[in-house]
Coordinates of C-alpha atoms in Angstrom, one line a residue:
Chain A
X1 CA 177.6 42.2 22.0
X2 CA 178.7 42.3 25.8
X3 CA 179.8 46.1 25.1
X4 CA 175.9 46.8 25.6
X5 CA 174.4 46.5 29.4
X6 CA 171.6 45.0 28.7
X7 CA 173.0 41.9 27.1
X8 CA 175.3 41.4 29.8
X9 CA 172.6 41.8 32.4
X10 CA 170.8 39.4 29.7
X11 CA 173.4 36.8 29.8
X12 CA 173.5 37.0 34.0
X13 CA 169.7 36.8 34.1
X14 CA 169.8 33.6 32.2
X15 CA 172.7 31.8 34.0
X16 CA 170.3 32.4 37.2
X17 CA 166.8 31.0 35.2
X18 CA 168.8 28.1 33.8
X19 CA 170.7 27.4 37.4
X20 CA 167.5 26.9 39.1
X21 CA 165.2 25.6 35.6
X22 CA 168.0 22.6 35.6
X23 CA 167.9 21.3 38.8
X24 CA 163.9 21.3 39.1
X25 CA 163.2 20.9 36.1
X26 CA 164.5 17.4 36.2
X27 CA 162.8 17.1 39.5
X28 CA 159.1 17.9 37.7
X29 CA 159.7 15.8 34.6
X30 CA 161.0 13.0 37.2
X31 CA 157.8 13.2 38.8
X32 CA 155.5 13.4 36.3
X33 CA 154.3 16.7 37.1
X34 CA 155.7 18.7 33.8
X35 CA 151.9 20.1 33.4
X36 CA 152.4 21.8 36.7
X37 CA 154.9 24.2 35.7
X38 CA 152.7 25.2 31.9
X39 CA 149.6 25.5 35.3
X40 CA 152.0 27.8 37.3
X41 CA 153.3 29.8 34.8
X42 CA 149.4 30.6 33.6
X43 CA 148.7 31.5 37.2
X44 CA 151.6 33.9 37.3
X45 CA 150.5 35.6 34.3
X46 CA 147.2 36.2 36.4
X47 CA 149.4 37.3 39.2
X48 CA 151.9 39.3 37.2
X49 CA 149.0 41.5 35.4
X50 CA 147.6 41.6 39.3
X51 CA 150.4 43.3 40.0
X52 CA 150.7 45.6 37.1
X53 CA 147.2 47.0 37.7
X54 CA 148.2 47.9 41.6
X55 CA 152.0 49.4 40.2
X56 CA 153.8 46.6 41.6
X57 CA 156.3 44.9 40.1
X58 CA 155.5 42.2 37.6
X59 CA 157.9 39.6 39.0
X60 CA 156.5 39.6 42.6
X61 CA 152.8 39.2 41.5
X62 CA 154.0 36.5 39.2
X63 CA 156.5 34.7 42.2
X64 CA 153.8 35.1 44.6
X65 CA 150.5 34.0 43.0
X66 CA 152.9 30.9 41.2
X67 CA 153.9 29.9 44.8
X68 CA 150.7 30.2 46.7
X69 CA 149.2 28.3 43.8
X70 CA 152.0 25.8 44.0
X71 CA 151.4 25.2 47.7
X72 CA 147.7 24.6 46.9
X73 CA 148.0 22.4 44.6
X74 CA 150.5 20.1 46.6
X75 CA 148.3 20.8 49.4
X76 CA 145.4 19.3 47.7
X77 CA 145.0 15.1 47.7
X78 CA 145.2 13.2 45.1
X79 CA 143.5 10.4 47.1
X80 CA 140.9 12.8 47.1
X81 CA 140.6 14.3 43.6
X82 CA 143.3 13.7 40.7
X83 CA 146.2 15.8 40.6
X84 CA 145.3 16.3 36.8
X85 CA 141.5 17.8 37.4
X86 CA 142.9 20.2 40.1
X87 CA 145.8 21.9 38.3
X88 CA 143.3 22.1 34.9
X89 CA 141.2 23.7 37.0
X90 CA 143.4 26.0 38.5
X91 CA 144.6 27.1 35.2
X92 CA 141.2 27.7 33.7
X93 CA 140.4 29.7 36.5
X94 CA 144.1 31.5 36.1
X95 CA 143.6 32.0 32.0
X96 CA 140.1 34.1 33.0
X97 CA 141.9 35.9 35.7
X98 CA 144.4 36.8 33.0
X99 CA 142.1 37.7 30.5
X100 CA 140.3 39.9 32.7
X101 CA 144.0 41.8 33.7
X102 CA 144.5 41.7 30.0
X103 CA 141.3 43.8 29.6
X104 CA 142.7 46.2 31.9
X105 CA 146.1 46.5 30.6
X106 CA 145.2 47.7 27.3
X107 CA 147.2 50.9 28.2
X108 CA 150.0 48.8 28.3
X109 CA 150.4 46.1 25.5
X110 CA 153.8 46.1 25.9
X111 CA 153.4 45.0 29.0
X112 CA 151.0 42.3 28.4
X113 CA 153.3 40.9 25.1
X114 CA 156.4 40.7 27.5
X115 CA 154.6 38.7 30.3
X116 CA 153.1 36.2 27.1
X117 CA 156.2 36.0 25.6
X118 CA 159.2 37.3 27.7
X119 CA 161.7 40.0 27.2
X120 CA 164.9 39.2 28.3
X121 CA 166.6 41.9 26.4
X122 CA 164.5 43.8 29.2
X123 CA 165.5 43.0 32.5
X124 CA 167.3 45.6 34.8
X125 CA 170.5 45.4 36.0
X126 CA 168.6 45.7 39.2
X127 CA 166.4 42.8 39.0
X128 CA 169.7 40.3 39.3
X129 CA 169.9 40.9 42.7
X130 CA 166.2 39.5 43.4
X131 CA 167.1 37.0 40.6
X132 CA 170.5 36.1 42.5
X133 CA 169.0 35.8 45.7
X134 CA 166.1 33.9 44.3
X135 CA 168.1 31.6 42.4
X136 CA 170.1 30.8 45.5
X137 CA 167.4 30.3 48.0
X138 CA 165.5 28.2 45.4
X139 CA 168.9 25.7 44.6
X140 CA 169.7 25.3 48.3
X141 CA 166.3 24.6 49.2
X142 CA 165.9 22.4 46.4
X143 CA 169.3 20.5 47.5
X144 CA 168.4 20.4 51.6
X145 CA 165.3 18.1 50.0
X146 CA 166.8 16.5 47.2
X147 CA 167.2 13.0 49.3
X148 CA 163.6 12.3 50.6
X149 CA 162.3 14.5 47.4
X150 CA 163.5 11.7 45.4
X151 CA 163.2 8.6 47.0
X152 CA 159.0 10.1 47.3
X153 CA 159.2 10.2 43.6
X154 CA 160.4 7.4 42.8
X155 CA 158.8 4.9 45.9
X156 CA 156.1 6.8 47.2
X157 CA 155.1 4.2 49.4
X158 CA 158.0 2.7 50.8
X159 CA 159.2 6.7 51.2
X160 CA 155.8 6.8 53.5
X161 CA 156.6 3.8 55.6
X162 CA 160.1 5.0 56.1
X163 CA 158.4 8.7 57.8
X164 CA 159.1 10.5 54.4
X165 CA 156.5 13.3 54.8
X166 CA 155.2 13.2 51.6
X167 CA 152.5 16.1 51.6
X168 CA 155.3 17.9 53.0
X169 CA 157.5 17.7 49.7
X170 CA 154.8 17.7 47.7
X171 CA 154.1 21.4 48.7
X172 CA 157.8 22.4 49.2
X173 CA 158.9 21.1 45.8
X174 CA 155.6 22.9 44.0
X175 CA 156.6 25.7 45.9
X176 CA 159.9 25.6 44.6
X177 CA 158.6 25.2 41.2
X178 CA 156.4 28.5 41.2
X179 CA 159.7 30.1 42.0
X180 CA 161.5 28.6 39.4
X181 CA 158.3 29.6 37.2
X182 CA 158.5 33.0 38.1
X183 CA 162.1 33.4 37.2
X184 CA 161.9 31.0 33.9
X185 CA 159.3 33.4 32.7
X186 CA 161.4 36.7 32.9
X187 CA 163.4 35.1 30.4
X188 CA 161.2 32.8 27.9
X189 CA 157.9 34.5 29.3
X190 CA 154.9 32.9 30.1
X191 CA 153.6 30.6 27.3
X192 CA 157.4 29.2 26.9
X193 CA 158.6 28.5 30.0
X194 CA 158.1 24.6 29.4
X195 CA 160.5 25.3 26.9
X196 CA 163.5 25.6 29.9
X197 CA 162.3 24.0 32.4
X198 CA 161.1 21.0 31.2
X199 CA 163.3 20.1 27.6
X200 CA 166.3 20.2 29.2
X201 CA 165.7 18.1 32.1
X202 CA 163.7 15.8 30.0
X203 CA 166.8 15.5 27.7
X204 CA 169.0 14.9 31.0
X205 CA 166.6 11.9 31.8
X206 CA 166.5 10.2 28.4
X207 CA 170.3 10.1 28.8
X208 CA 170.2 7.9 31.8
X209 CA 172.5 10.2 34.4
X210 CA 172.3 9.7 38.2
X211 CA 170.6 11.8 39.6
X212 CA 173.7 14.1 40.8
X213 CA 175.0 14.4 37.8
X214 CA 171.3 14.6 36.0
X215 CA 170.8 17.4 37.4
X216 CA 174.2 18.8 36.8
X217 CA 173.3 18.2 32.8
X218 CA 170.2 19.6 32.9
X219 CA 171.6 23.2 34.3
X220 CA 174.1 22.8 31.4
X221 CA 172.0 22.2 28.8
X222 CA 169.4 25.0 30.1
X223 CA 172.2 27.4 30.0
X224 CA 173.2 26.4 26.4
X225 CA 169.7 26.9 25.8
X226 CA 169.3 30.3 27.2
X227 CA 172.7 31.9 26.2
X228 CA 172.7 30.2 22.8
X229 CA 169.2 31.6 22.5
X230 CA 170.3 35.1 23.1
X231 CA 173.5 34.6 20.9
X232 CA 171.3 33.6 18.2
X233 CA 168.8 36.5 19.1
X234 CA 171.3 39.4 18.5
X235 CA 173.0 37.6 14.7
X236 CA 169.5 37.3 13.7
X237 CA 167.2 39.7 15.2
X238 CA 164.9 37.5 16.0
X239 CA 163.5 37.1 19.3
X240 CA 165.3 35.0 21.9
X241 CA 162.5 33.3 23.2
X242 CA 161.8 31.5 19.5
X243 CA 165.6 30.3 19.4
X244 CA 165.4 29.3 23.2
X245 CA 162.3 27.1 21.9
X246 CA 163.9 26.2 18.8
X247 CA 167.1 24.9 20.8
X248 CA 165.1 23.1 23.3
X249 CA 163.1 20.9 21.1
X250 CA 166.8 20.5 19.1
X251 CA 168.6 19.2 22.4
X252 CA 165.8 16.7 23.3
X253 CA 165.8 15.3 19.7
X254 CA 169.1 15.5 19.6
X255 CA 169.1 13.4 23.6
X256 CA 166.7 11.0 22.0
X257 CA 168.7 10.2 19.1
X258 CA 171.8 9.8 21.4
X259 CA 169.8 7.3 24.2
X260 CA 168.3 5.5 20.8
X261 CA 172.0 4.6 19.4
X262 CA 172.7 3.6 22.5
X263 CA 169.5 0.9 22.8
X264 CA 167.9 2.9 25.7
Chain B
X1 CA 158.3 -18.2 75.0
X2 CA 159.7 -15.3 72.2
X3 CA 158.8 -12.4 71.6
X4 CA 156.7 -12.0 68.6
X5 CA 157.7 -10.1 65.3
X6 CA 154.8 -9.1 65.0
X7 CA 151.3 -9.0 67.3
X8 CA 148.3 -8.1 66.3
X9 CA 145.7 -7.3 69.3
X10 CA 141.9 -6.6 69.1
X11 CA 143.1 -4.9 65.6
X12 CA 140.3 -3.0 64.0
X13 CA 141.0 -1.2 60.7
X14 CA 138.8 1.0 58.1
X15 CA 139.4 2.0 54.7
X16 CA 137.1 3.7 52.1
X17 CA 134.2 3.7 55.1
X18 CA 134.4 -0.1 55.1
X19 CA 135.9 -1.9 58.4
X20 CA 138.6 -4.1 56.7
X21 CA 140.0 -5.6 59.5
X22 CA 137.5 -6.0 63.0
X23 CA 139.0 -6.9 66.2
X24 CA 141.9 -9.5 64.9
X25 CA 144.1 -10.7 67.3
X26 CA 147.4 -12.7 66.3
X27 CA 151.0 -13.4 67.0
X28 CA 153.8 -14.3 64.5
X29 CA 156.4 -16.1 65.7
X30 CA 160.2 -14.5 65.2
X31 CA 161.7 -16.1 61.8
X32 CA 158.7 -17.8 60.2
X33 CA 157.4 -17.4 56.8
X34 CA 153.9 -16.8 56.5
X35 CA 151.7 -16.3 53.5
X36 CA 149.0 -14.4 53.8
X37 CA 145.6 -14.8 51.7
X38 CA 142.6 -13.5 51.2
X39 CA 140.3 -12.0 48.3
X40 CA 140.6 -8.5 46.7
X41 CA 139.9 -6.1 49.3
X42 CA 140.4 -8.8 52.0
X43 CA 142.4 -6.4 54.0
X44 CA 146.1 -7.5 53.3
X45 CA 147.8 -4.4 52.4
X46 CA 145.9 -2.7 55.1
X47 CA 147.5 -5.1 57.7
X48 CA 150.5 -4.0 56.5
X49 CA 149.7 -0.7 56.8
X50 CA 148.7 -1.0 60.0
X51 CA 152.1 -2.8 60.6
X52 CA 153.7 0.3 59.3
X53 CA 152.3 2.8 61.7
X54 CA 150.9 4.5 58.0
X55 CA 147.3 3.7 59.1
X56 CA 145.8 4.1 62.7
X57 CA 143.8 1.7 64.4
X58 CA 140.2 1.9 65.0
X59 CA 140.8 -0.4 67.6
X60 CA 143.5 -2.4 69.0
X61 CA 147.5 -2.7 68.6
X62 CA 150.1 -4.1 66.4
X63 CA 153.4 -4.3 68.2
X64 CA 156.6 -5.0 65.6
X65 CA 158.7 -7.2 68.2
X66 CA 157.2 -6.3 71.5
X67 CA 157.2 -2.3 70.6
X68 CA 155.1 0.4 69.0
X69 CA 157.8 1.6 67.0
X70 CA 157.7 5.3 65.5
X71 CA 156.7 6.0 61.8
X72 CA 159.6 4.9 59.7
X73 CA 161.9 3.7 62.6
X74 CA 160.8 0.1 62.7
X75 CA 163.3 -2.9 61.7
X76 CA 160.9 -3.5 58.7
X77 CA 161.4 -3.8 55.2
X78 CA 158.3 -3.3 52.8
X79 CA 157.7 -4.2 49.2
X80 CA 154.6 -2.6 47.9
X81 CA 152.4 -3.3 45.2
X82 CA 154.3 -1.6 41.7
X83 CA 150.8 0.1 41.2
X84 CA 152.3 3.4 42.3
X85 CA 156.0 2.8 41.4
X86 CA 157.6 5.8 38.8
X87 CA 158.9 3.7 35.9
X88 CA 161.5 6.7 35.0
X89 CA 164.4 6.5 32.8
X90 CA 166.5 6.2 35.7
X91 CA 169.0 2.7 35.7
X92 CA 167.8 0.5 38.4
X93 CA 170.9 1.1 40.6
X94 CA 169.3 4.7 40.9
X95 CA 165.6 3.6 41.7
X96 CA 166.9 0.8 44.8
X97 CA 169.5 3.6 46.2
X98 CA 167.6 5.9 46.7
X99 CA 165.9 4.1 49.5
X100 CA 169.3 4.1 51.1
X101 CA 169.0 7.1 54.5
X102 CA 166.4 7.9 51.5
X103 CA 165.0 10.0 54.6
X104 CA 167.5 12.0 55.7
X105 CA 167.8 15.9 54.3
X106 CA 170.4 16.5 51.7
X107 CA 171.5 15.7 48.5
X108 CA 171.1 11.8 47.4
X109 CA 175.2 11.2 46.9
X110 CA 176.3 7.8 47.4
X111 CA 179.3 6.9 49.8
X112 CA 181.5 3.8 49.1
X113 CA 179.9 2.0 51.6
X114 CA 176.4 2.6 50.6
X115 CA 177.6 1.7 47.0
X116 CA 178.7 -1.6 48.8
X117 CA 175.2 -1.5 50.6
X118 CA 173.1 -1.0 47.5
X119 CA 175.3 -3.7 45.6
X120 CA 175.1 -6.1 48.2
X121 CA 171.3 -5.3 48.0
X122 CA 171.3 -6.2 43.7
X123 CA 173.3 -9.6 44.9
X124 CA 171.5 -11.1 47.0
X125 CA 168.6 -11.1 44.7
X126 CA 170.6 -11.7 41.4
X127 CA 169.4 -8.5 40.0
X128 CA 173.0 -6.6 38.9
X129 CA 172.3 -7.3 35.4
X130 CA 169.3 -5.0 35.9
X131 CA 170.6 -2.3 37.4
X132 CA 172.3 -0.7 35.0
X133 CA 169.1 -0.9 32.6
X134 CA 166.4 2.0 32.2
X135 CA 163.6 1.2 34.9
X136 CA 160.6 1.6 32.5
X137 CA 162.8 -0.9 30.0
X138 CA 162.5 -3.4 32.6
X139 CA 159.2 -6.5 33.1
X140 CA 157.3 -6.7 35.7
X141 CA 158.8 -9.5 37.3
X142 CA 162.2 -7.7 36.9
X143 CA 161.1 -4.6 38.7
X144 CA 159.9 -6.9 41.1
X145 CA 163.8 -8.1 42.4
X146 CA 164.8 -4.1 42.2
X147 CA 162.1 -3.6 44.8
X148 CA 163.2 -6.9 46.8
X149 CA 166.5 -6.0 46.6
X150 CA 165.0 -2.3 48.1
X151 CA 163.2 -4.2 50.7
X152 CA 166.9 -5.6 52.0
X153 CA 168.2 -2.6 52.7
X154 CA 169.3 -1.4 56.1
X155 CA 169.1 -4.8 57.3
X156 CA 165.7 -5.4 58.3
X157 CA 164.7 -8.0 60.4
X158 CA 161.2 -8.5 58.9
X159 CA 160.3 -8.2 56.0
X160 CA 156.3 -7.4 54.4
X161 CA 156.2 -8.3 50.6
X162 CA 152.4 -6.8 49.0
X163 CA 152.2 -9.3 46.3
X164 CA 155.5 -9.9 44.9
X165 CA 154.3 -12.9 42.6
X166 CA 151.3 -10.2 41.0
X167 CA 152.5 -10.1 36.9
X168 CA 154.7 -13.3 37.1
X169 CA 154.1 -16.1 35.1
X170 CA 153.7 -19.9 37.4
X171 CA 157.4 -21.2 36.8
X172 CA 158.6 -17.6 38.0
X173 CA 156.2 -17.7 40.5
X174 CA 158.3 -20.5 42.2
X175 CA 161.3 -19.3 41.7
X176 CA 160.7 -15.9 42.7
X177 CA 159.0 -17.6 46.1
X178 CA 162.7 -19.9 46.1
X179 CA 164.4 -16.9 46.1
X180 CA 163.0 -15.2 49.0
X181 CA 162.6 -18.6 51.2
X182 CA 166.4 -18.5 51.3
X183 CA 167.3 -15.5 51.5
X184 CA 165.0 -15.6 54.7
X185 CA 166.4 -18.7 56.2
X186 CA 170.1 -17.5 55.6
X187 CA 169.4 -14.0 57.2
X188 CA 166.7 -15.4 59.9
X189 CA 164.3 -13.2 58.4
X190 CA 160.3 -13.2 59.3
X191 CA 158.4 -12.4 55.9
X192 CA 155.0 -12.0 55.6
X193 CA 154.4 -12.7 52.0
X194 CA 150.7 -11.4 50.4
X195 CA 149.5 -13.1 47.8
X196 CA 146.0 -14.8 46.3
X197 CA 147.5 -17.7 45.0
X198 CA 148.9 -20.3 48.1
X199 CA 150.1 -22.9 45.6
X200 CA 153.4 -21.1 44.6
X201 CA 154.1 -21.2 48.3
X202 CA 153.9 -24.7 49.1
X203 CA 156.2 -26.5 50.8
X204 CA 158.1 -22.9 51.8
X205 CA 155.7 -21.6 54.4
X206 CA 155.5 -22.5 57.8
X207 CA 152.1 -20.6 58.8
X208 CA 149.1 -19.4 56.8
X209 CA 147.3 -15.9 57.8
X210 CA 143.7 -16.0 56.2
X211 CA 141.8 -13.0 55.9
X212 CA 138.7 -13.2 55.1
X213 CA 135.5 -10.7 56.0
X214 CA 137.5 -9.3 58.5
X215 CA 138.4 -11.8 60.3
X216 CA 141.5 -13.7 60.7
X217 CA 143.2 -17.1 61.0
X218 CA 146.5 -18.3 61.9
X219 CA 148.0 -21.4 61.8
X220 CA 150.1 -23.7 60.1
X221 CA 148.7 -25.3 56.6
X222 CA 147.1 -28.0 57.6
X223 CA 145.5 -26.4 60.7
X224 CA 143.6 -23.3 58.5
X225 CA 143.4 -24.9 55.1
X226 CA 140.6 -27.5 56.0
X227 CA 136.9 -26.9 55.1
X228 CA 135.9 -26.6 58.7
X229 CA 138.0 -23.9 59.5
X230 CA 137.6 -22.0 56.5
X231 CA 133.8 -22.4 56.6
X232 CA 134.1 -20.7 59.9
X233 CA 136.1 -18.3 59.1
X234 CA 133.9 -17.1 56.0
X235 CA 130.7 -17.7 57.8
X236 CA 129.9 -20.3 55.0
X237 CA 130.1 -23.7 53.7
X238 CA 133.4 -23.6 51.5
X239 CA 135.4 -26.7 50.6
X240 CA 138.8 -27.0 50.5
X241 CA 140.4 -29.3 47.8
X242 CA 143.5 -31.1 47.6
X243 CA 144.3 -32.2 43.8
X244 CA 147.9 -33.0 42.3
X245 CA 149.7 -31.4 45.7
X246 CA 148.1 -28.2 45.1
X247 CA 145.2 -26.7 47.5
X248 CA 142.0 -24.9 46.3
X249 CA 138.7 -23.3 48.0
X250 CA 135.6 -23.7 46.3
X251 CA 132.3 -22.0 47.0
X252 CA 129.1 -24.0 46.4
X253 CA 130.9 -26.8 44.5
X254 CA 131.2 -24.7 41.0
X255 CA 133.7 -26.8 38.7
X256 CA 134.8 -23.7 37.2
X257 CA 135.8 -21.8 40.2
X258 CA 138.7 -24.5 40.5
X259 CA 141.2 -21.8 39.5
X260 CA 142.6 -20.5 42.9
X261 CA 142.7 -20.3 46.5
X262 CA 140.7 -17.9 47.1
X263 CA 137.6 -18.4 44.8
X264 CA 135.2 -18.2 48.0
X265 CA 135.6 -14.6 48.1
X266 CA 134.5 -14.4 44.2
X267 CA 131.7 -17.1 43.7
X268 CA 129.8 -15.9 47.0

């Protein structure tokens, strides 16, 4: 299978998604905020079909709408207005959006069916370098923060009354998650991207690892996920983003079962 | 004469469009242990975070030993209320380190001698058994010595505890107040300890900090829990009963409003 270009550009593509899904994808389910990247990745698809209609690249309407729309939401209070009433309504507003680009992109169903539901198998060797460079910025970013980020998530308050800046990491980490979004959905597309970010890192958790090494887990069982997706994907010839889900509900069963034996 | 730990000047405070705290003025001496009452929406946790530079004055000061310390640079350690805490899967050992330089920029790794720190932490509140236990396993009262045991980090020389008996049955009430007393007395801590209830405290404080309608009192027990000065203070006749070595404040005289200190603030 690796004789073929596209799978090895495949197999790259999904090292890169699952190197930056792990890491902040145990970050979101830490925090509660798993519904935020389903949110994002529904804003993206309004983006992405944005982009599409003006000839731009899918994956830099999708980054930049998942971003901006991260930032807002991080942006917005919760003292104010719950964090669950703004990102429904973000995504409502995002779904029409999408519909709408939908509409318009008749021409193109193929298009439209590899946004919904990714198409790995269709990524150009090309697009690793903005995944690479992506991927990078996203896990360095990710790891200058990691400190405060957790102690916020964990002890908001006490976090405050040391000078943690929490509306600060509260839009930096959603930021970061529109990335990871962005790049998740290349891969699983749109409507499956909880499937990598947030099963592995949920699995990760349920173990009971630091948070070093938590994260460290949750990369590697996102990449078994992904490449054992696309392994599956050419023995079967069905499509990787069904075994990717398949997989991901499997690990987190499996993770429950394990933390269950071992009375957690 | 000392400087204070902690000094409150003219202090006026809002929150939610309501003036919590108007023009209070007091001074806590270094090392003393003082609980501080008052009703729901008394103004406690505002004080403190008024203490903590999280909430600006109207009006007024608080100095933290003679200074106005920056935002998170103050020798202060704060338990909050464990309305806001995650639960998370993480072990306990996770949830109190990460307080530890929790806000410096990098990744959260743990040197030897902040494993020592964050041990040393679990110790001196008899919480080691916990900390290798899932977080959201643990009861309330159990969370409650992981976030003591937070609160002791970096070696604070004051510490503010929001309701640390809140979800704790009476006889761990007493203990958990035990607990603190010395661990205050052996590191010449000053705590100012929240609470609604005063009668776990007895016998363990040396001052009372009443807060009642804005206002407040200090003084040692005997000087603020009389019916005079609580009458004043609430604006109000309220009556302050001693029965079996425990204290209570009744409104109006109401048999059934016997139940706690601060019953004024529900039966008016």
């Amino acid at each position: 299978m690796f004789a073929y270009e596209f799978m090895r550009t495949a197999f790259v593509a999904a090292f890169l998604a699952a190197f930056v899904c792990g890491p902040v994808g145990w970050f979101l389910v830490l925090r509660g905020q798993s519904f935020a990247s389903h949110a994002l990745s529904h804003v993206g698809f309004a983006g992405a079909g944005a982009a599409l209609l003006w000839g731009q690249p899918a994956l830099l309407g999708f980054g930049l709408s998942a971003v901006v729309s991260g930032m807002g939401m991080g942006m917005a209070s919760d003292r104010v207005i719950g964090r669950d009433v703004m990102i429904g309504l973000v995504l409502s507003l995002a779904m029409g959006t999408g519909a709408l680009c939908l509409h318009f992109l008749t021409r193109s169903a193929g298009a439209a069916t590899a946004l919904l539901f990714g198409d790995i198998l269709g990524i150009s060797p090309s697009s690793l370098y903005w995944l690479g460079a992506l991927a990078i910025g996203c896990v360095v970013c990710l790891g200058v923060m990691s400190r405060p980020l957790l102690f916020a998530s964990l002890q908001p308050d006490v976090a405050e009354a040391k000078g943690v800046n929490l509306r600060l990491l509260d839009v930096l980490f959603l930021a970061l998650v529109g990335i990871a979004t962005a790049m998740c959905s290349q891969i699983t597309g749109v409507l499956l991207v909880f499937t990598l970010m947030v099963a592995p890192a949920a699995a990760s958790l349920r173990l009971g690892f630091g948070p070093m090494l938590g994260m460290a887990v949750a990369f590697a069982l996102a990449l078994f996920e992904a490449w054992g997706g696309l392994c599956l994907s050419w023995l079967s010839d069905c499509p990787a983003s069904f075994w990717i889900a398949l997989l991901g509900s499997a690990v987190f069963a499996a993770a429950n079962l394990v933390a269950h034996l071992r009375g957690r | 004469m000392s400087t204070p730990a902690i000094e409150a000047g003219q202090l006026s405070v809002s929150y939610g469009g309501r003036r919590v705290l108007d023009q209070v003025s007091f001074a806590i001496p270094p090392g003393s242990f003082v609980a501080v009452l008052g009703g729901n929406g008394a103004g406690k946790t505002s004080l403190f975070r008024a203490i903590l530079g999280l909430t600006t004055p109207e009006q007024g000061y608080v100095r933290v030993e003679g200074q106005s310390f920056g935002k998170g640079r103050m020798p202060v350690g704060y338990m909050p209320q464990m309305r806001r805490m995650v639960a998370g899967q993480l072990n306990g050992w996770h949830m109190v380190a990460a307080a530890l330089q929790g806000r410096a920029w990098g990744l959260p790794w743990c040197s030897a001698s902040a494993r020592a720190e964050v041990n040393a932490a679990l110790d001196a509140v008899d919480a080691q058994d916990l900390a290798m236990r899932p977080v959201m396993s643990l009861s309330g009262g159990e969370r409650q010595r992981l976030l003591l045991a937070q609160a002791l980090l970096d070696h604070p020389r004051i510490l503010l505890l929001d309701e640390p008996l809140a979800s704790l049955d009476p006889a761990r009430m007493r203990e958990t107040t035990r607990r603190i007393y010395d661990l205050a007395r052996e590191r010449g801590l000053t705590v100012l300890f929240s609470t609604h209830d005063i009668n776990p405290l007895m016998g363990f404080m040396d001052h009372v900090l009443y807060l009642a309608h804005g206002k407040a009192l200090l003084g040692s027990v005997d000087e603020v829990m009389t019916t005079p000065a609580l009458s004043a203070l609430y604006g109000a006749p309220v009556e302050v009963v001693r029965a079996d070595d425990r204290l209570f404040v009744v409104a109006d005289g109401g048999a059934d409003t016997l139940h706690c200190c601060d019953c004024a603030e529900h039966t008016r």
